[in-house]
Coordinates of C-alpha atoms and ligand atoms in Angstrom, one line a residue:
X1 CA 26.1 -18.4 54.0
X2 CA 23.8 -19.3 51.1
X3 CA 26.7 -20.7 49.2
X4 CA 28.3 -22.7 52.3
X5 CA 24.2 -24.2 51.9
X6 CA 24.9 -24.8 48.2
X7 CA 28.1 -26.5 49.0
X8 CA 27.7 -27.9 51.8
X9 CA 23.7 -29.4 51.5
X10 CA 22.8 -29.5 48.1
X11 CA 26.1 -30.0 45.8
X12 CA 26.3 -33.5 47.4
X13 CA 22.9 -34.1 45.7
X14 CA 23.9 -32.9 41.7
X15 CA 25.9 -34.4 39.5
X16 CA 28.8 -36.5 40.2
X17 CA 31.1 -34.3 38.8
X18 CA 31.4 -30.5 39.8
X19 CA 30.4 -27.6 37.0
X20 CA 34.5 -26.9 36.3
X21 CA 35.0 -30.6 35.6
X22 CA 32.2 -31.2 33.5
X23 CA 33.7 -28.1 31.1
X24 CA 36.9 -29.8 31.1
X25 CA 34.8 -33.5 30.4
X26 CA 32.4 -31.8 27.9
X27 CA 29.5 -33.4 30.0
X28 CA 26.2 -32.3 31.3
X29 CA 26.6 -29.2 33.9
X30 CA 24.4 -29.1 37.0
X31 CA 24.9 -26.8 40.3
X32 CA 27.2 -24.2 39.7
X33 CA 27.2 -22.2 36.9
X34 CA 24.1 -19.6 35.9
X35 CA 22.5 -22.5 34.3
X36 CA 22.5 -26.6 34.3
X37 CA 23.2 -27.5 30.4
X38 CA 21.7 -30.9 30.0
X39 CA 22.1 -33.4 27.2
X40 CA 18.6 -34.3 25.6
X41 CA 18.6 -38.0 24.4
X42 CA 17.4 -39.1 20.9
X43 CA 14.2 -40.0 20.7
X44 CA 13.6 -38.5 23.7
X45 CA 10.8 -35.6 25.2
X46 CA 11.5 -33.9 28.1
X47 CA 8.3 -33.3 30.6
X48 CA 9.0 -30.9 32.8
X49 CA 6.5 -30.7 35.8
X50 CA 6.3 -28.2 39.1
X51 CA 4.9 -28.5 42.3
X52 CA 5.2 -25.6 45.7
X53 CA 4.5 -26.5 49.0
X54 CA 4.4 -24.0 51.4
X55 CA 4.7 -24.2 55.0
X56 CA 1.0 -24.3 56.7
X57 CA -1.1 -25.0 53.3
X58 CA 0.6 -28.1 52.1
X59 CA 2.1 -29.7 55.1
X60 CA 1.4 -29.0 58.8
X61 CA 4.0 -26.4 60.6
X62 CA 5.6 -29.2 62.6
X63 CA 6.2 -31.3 59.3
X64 CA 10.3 -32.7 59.9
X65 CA 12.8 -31.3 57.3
X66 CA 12.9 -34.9 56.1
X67 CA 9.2 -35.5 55.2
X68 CA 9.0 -31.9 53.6
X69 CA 11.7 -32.9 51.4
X70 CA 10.7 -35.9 50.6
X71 CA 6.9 -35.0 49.6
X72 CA 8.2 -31.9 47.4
X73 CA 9.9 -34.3 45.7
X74 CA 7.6 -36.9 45.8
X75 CA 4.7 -35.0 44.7
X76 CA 6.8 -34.2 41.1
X77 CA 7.9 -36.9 40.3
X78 CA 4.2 -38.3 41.1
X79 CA 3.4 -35.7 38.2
X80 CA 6.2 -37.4 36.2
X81 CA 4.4 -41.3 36.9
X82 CA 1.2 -39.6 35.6
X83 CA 3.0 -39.3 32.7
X84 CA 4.9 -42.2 32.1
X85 CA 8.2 -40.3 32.3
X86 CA 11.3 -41.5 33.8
X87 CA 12.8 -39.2 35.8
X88 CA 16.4 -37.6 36.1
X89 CA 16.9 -34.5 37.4
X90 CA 15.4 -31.7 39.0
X91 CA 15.4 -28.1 40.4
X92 CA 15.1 -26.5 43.8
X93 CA 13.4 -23.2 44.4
X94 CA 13.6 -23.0 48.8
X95 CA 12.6 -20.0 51.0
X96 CA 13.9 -20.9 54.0
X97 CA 13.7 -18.9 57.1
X98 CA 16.8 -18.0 59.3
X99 CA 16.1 -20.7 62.0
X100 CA 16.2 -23.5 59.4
X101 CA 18.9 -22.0 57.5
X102 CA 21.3 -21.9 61.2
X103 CA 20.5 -25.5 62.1
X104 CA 22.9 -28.0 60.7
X105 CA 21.0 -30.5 61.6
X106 CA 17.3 -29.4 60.2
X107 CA 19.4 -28.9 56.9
X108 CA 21.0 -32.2 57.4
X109 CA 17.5 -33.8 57.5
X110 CA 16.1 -32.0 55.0
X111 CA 18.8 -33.0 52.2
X112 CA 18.5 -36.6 53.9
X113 CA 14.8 -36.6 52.7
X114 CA 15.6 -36.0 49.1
X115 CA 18.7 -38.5 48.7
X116 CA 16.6 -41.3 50.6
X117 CA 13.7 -40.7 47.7
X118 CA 15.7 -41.1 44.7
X119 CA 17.6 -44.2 46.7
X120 CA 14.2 -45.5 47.0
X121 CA 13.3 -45.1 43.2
X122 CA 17.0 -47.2 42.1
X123 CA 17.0 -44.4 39.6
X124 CA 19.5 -41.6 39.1
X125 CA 17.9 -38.2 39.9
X126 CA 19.9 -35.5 40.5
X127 CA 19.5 -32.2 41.5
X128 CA 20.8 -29.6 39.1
X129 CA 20.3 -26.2 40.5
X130 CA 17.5 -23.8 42.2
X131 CA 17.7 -20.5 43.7
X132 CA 17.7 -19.8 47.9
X133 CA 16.1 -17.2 49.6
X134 CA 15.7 -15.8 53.0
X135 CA 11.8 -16.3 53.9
X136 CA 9.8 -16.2 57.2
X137 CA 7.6 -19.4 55.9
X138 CA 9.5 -22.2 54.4
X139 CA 8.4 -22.3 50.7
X140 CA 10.0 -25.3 48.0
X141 CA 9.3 -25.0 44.9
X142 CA 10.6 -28.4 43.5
X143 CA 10.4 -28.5 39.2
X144 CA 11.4 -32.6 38.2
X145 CA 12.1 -33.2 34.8
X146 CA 12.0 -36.1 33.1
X147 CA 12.5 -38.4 29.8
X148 CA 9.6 -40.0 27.6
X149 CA 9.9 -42.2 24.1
X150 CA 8.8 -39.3 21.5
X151 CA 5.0 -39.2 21.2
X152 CA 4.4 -41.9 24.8
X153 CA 3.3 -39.1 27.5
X154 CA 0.0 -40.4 28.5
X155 CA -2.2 -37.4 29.4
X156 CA -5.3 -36.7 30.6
X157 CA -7.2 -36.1 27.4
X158 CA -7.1 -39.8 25.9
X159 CA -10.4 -41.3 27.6
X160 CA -12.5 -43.3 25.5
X161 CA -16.0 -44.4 26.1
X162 CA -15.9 -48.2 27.0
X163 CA -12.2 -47.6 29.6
X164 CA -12.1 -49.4 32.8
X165 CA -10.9 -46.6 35.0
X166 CA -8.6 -47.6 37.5
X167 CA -6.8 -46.9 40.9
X168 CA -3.1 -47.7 42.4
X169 CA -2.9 -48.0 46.5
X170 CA -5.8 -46.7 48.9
X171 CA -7.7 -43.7 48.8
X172 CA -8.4 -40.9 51.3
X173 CA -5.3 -42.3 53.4
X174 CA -3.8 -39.0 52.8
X175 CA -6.6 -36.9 54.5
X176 CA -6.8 -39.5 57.6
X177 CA -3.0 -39.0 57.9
X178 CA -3.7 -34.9 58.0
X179 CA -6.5 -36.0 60.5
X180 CA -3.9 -37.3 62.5
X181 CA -1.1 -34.9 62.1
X182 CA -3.5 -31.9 63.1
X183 CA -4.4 -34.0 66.3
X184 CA -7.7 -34.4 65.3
X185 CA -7.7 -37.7 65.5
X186 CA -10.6 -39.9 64.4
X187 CA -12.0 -42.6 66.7
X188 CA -11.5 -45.9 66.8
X189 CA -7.7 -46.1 65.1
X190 CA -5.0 -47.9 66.5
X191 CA -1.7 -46.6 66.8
X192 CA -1.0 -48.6 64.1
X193 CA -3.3 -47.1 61.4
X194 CA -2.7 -43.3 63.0
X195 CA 1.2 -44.0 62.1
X196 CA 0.5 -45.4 58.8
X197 CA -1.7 -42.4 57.8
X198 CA 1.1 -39.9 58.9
X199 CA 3.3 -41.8 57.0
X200 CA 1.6 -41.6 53.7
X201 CA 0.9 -38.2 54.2
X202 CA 4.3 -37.5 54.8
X203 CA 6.4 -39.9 52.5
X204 CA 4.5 -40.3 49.4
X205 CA 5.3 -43.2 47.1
X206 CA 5.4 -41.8 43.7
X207 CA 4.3 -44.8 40.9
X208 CA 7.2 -44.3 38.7
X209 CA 6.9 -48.0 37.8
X210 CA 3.4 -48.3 37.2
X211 CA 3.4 -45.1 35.0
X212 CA 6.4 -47.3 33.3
X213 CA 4.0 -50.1 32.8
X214 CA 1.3 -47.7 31.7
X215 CA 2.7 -46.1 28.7
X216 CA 1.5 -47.2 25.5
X217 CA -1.4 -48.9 27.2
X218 CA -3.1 -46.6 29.8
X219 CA -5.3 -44.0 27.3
X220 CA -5.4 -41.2 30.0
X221 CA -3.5 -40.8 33.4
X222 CA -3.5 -38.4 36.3
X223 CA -2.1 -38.4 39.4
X224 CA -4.6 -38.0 42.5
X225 CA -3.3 -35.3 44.3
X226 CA -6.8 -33.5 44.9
X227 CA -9.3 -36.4 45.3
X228 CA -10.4 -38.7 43.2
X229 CA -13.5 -36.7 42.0
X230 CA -11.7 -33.9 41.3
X231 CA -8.9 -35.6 39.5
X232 CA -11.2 -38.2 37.8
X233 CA -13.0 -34.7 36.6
X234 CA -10.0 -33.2 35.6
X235 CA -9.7 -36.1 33.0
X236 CA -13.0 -36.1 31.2
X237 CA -13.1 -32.6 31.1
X238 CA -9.7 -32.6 29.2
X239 CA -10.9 -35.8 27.0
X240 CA -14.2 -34.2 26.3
X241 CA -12.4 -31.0 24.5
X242 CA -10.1 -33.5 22.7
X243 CA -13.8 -34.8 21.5
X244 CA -15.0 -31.9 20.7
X245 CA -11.5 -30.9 18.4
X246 CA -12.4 -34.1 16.5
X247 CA -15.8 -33.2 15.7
X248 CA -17.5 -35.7 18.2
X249 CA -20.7 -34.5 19.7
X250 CA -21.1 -37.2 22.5
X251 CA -19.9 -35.9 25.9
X252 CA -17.9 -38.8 28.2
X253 CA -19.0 -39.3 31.9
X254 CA -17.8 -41.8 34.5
X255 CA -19.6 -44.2 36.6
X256 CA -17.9 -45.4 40.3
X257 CA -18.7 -47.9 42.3
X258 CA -17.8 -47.2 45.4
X259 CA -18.0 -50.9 46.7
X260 CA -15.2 -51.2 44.8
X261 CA -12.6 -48.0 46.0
X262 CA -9.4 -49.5 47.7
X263 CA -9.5 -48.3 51.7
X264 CA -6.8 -49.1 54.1
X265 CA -7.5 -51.2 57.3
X266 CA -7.5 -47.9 59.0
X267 CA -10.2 -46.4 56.6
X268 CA -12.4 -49.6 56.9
X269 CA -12.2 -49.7 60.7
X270 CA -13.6 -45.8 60.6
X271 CA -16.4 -46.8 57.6
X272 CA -17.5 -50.3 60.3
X273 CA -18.5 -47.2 62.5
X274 CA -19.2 -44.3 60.0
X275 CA -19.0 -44.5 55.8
X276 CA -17.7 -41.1 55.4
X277 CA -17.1 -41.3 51.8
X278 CA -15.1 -37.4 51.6
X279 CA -12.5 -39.3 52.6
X280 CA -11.7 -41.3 49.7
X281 CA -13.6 -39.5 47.1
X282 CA -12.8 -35.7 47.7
X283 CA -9.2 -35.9 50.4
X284 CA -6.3 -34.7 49.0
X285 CA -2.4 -36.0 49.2
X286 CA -2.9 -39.7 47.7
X287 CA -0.7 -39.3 45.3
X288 CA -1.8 -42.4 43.5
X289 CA -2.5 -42.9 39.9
X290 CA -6.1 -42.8 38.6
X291 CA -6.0 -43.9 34.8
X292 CA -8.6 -45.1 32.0
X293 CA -7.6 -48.3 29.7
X294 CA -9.4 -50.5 27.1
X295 CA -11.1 -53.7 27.8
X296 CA -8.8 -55.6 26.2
X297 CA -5.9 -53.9 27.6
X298 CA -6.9 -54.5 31.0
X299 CA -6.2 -58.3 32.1
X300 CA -2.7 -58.6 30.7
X301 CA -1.6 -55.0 32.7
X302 CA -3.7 -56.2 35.8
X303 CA -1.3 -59.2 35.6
X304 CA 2.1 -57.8 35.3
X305 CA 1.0 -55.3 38.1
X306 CA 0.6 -58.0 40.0
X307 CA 3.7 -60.2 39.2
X308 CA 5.5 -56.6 40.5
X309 CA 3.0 -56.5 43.7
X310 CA 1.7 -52.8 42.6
X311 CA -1.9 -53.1 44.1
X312 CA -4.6 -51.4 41.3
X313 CA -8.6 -51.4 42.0
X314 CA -10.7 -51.5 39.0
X315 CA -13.5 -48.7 40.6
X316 CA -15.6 -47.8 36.9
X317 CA -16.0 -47.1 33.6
X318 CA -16.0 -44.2 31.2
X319 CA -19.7 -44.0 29.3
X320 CA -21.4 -40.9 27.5
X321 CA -23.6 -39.5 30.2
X322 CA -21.5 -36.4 30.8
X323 CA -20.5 -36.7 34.5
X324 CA -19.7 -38.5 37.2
X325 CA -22.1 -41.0 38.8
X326 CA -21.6 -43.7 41.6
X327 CA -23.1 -46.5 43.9
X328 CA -22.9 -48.2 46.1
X329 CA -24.5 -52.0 47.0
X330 CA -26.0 -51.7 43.7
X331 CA -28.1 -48.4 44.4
X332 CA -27.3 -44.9 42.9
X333 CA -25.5 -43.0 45.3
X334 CA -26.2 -38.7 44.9
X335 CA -22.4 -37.2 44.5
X336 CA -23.3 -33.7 44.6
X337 CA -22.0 -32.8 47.6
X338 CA -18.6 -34.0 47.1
X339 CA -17.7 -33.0 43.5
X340 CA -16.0 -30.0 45.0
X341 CA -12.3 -31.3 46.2
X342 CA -9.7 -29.1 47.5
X343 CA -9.7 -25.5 45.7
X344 CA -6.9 -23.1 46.8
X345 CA -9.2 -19.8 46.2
Ligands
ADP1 P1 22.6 -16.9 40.3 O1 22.9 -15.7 41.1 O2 23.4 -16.9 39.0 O3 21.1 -17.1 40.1 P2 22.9 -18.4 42.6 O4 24.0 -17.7 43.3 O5 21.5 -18.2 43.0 O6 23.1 -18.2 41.0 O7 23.2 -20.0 42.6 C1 24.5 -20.5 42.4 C2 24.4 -22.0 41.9 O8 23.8 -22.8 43.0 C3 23.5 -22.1 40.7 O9 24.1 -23.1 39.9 C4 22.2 -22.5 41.3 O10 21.5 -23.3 40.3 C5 22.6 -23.3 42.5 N1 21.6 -23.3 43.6 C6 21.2 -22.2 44.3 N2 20.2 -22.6 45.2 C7 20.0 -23.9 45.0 C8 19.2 -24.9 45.6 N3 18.3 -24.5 46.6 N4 19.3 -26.1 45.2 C9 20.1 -26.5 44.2 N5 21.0 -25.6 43.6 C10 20.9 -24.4 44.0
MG2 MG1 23.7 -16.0 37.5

């Protein structure tokens, strides 16, 4: 049963060629043997990133085998845009419970979801192994790897006082589409908005591109996967110890304005009633990339995003006041209550 799975679902997904060929080839080995046996490029690091979702915590119970697919994969390889590393493979780890396991056509679906994402990326990603298990609540546990010129990764530790900081896409669409999902539907929506919150809660565009356009320019990166406060916090935390390693006794903040935070037309038609700044400030499941980059850096990327229509929001800039401040029509606006984000325990 769990190999007819392999065979059957997830095979189609490796490698073109099967294990036994590739030993007859001498080429890279995905599904099939104890272990995939990958060639590493020269030049080349390999970031390796890993993400779980489980049923119930990280997507609603009546989530479609297509969109859980889909955001376990999307969510890695949104670690691997962070980055600015092009992806190429990646493992599956799945507890899957005996009624998904039976149903052709929930499996069907589900290995739908992940072939449709790497279409959607025009790159090759394949998957190269994983284990499956028996569970009652469907668990993934997706690990993406992925290729970066020696020395490029961007990573959270290179703000400078003096960055712009910057956002990709709309934020808080992700907790307005769990809004929706769990039926707790804000006012004022149209059927419209509700669908396209579901859908970027569901089917999250990884930045692969941008993160491409970032490296060597961007001086730190994150992917927003637990609100922008959290995530923007995540960053001068890690840049502040990299200050401190090099001896510098000044400690780097951030200042937002929140005028300036990209909302969808479903998030500004809630704010005409009700600014309800959680949403985009502390809601999780963006997925879009929050990074810090020079002055002078900043016009010539802002232009090449544009010339490949990749929407970015200038919303701050990185100083030496220790935390994070905002406001908002020009007056200070008191965070406090929303530095928290979402914390699993
Ligand atoms: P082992 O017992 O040696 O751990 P398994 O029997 O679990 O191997 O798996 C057989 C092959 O199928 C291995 O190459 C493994 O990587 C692959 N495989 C198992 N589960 C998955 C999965 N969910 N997705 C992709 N490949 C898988
Ligand atoms: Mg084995």
């Amino acid at each position: 049963m769990e190999f007819d799975l392999i065979n059957c679902y997830f095979a189609p997904l490796g490698l073109s060629q099967s294990s036994e060929q590739a030993a007859l080839d001498g080429t890279d080995i995905g599904i099939g043997d104890d272990g995939a046996v990958l060639s590493v490029p020269a030049g080349k690091q390999l970031v390796v990133v890993t993400d779980t979702l489980v049923s119930g915590v990280h997507f609603p119970e009546n989530t479609c085998a297509y969109d859980v697919a889909w955001k376990a994969l999307a969510v890695n390889l949104s670690d691997l845009a962070a980055m600015a590393a092009t992806p190429f493979a990646y493992s599956l780890g799945l507890s899957l419970p005996t009624e998904c396991a039976t149903n052709q056509d929930w499996m069907a679906d589900f290995a739908l979801g992940f072939a449709d994402l790497v279409a959607s990326t025009g790159l090759s990603i394949a998957l190269i192994g994983g284990d499956t298990t028996r569970s009652k609540v469907l668990t993934l546990t997706v690990s993406a790897k992925g290729w970066v010129d020696y020395g490029q990764a961007i990573l959270r530790s290179g703000a400078q006082e003096g960055d712009y900081i910057v956002v990709s896409g709309v934020l808080g669409e992700g907790a307005l589409g769990l809004q929706v999902a769990l039926h707790q539907i804000p006012m004022g929506l149209s059927a419209q908005q509700k669908q396209a919150a579901l859908d970027y809660l569901n089917r999250p565009q990884p930045q692969l591109l941008l993160g491409e356009l970032l490296s060597g320019v961007a001086h730190s990166a994150i992917d927003i996967s637990d609100g922008l406060l959290q995530d923007l916090g995540h960053i001068l935390k890690s840049s502040n110890k990299k200050q401190r390693l090099l001896g510098e006794t000044k400690v780097l903040g951030a200042h937002i304005e929140l005028d300036r935070l990209p909302l969808s037309a479903g998030m500004q038609a809630l704010f005409a009633e009700n600014e309800n700044w959680a949403w985009p400030l502390s809601g999780g499941d963006d997925y879009q990339l929050c990074f810090t980059i020079s002055a002078e850096a900043l016009a010539p990327l802002l232009a090449v995003a544009q010339q490949n229509t990749i929407p970015l929001s200038v919303i701050g800039q990185i100083n030496d006041r220790g935390k994070i401040e905002a406001s908002l029509r020009g007056q200070p606006f008191a965070l406090d209550a929303m530095l928290a984000g979402f914390q699993h325990f």
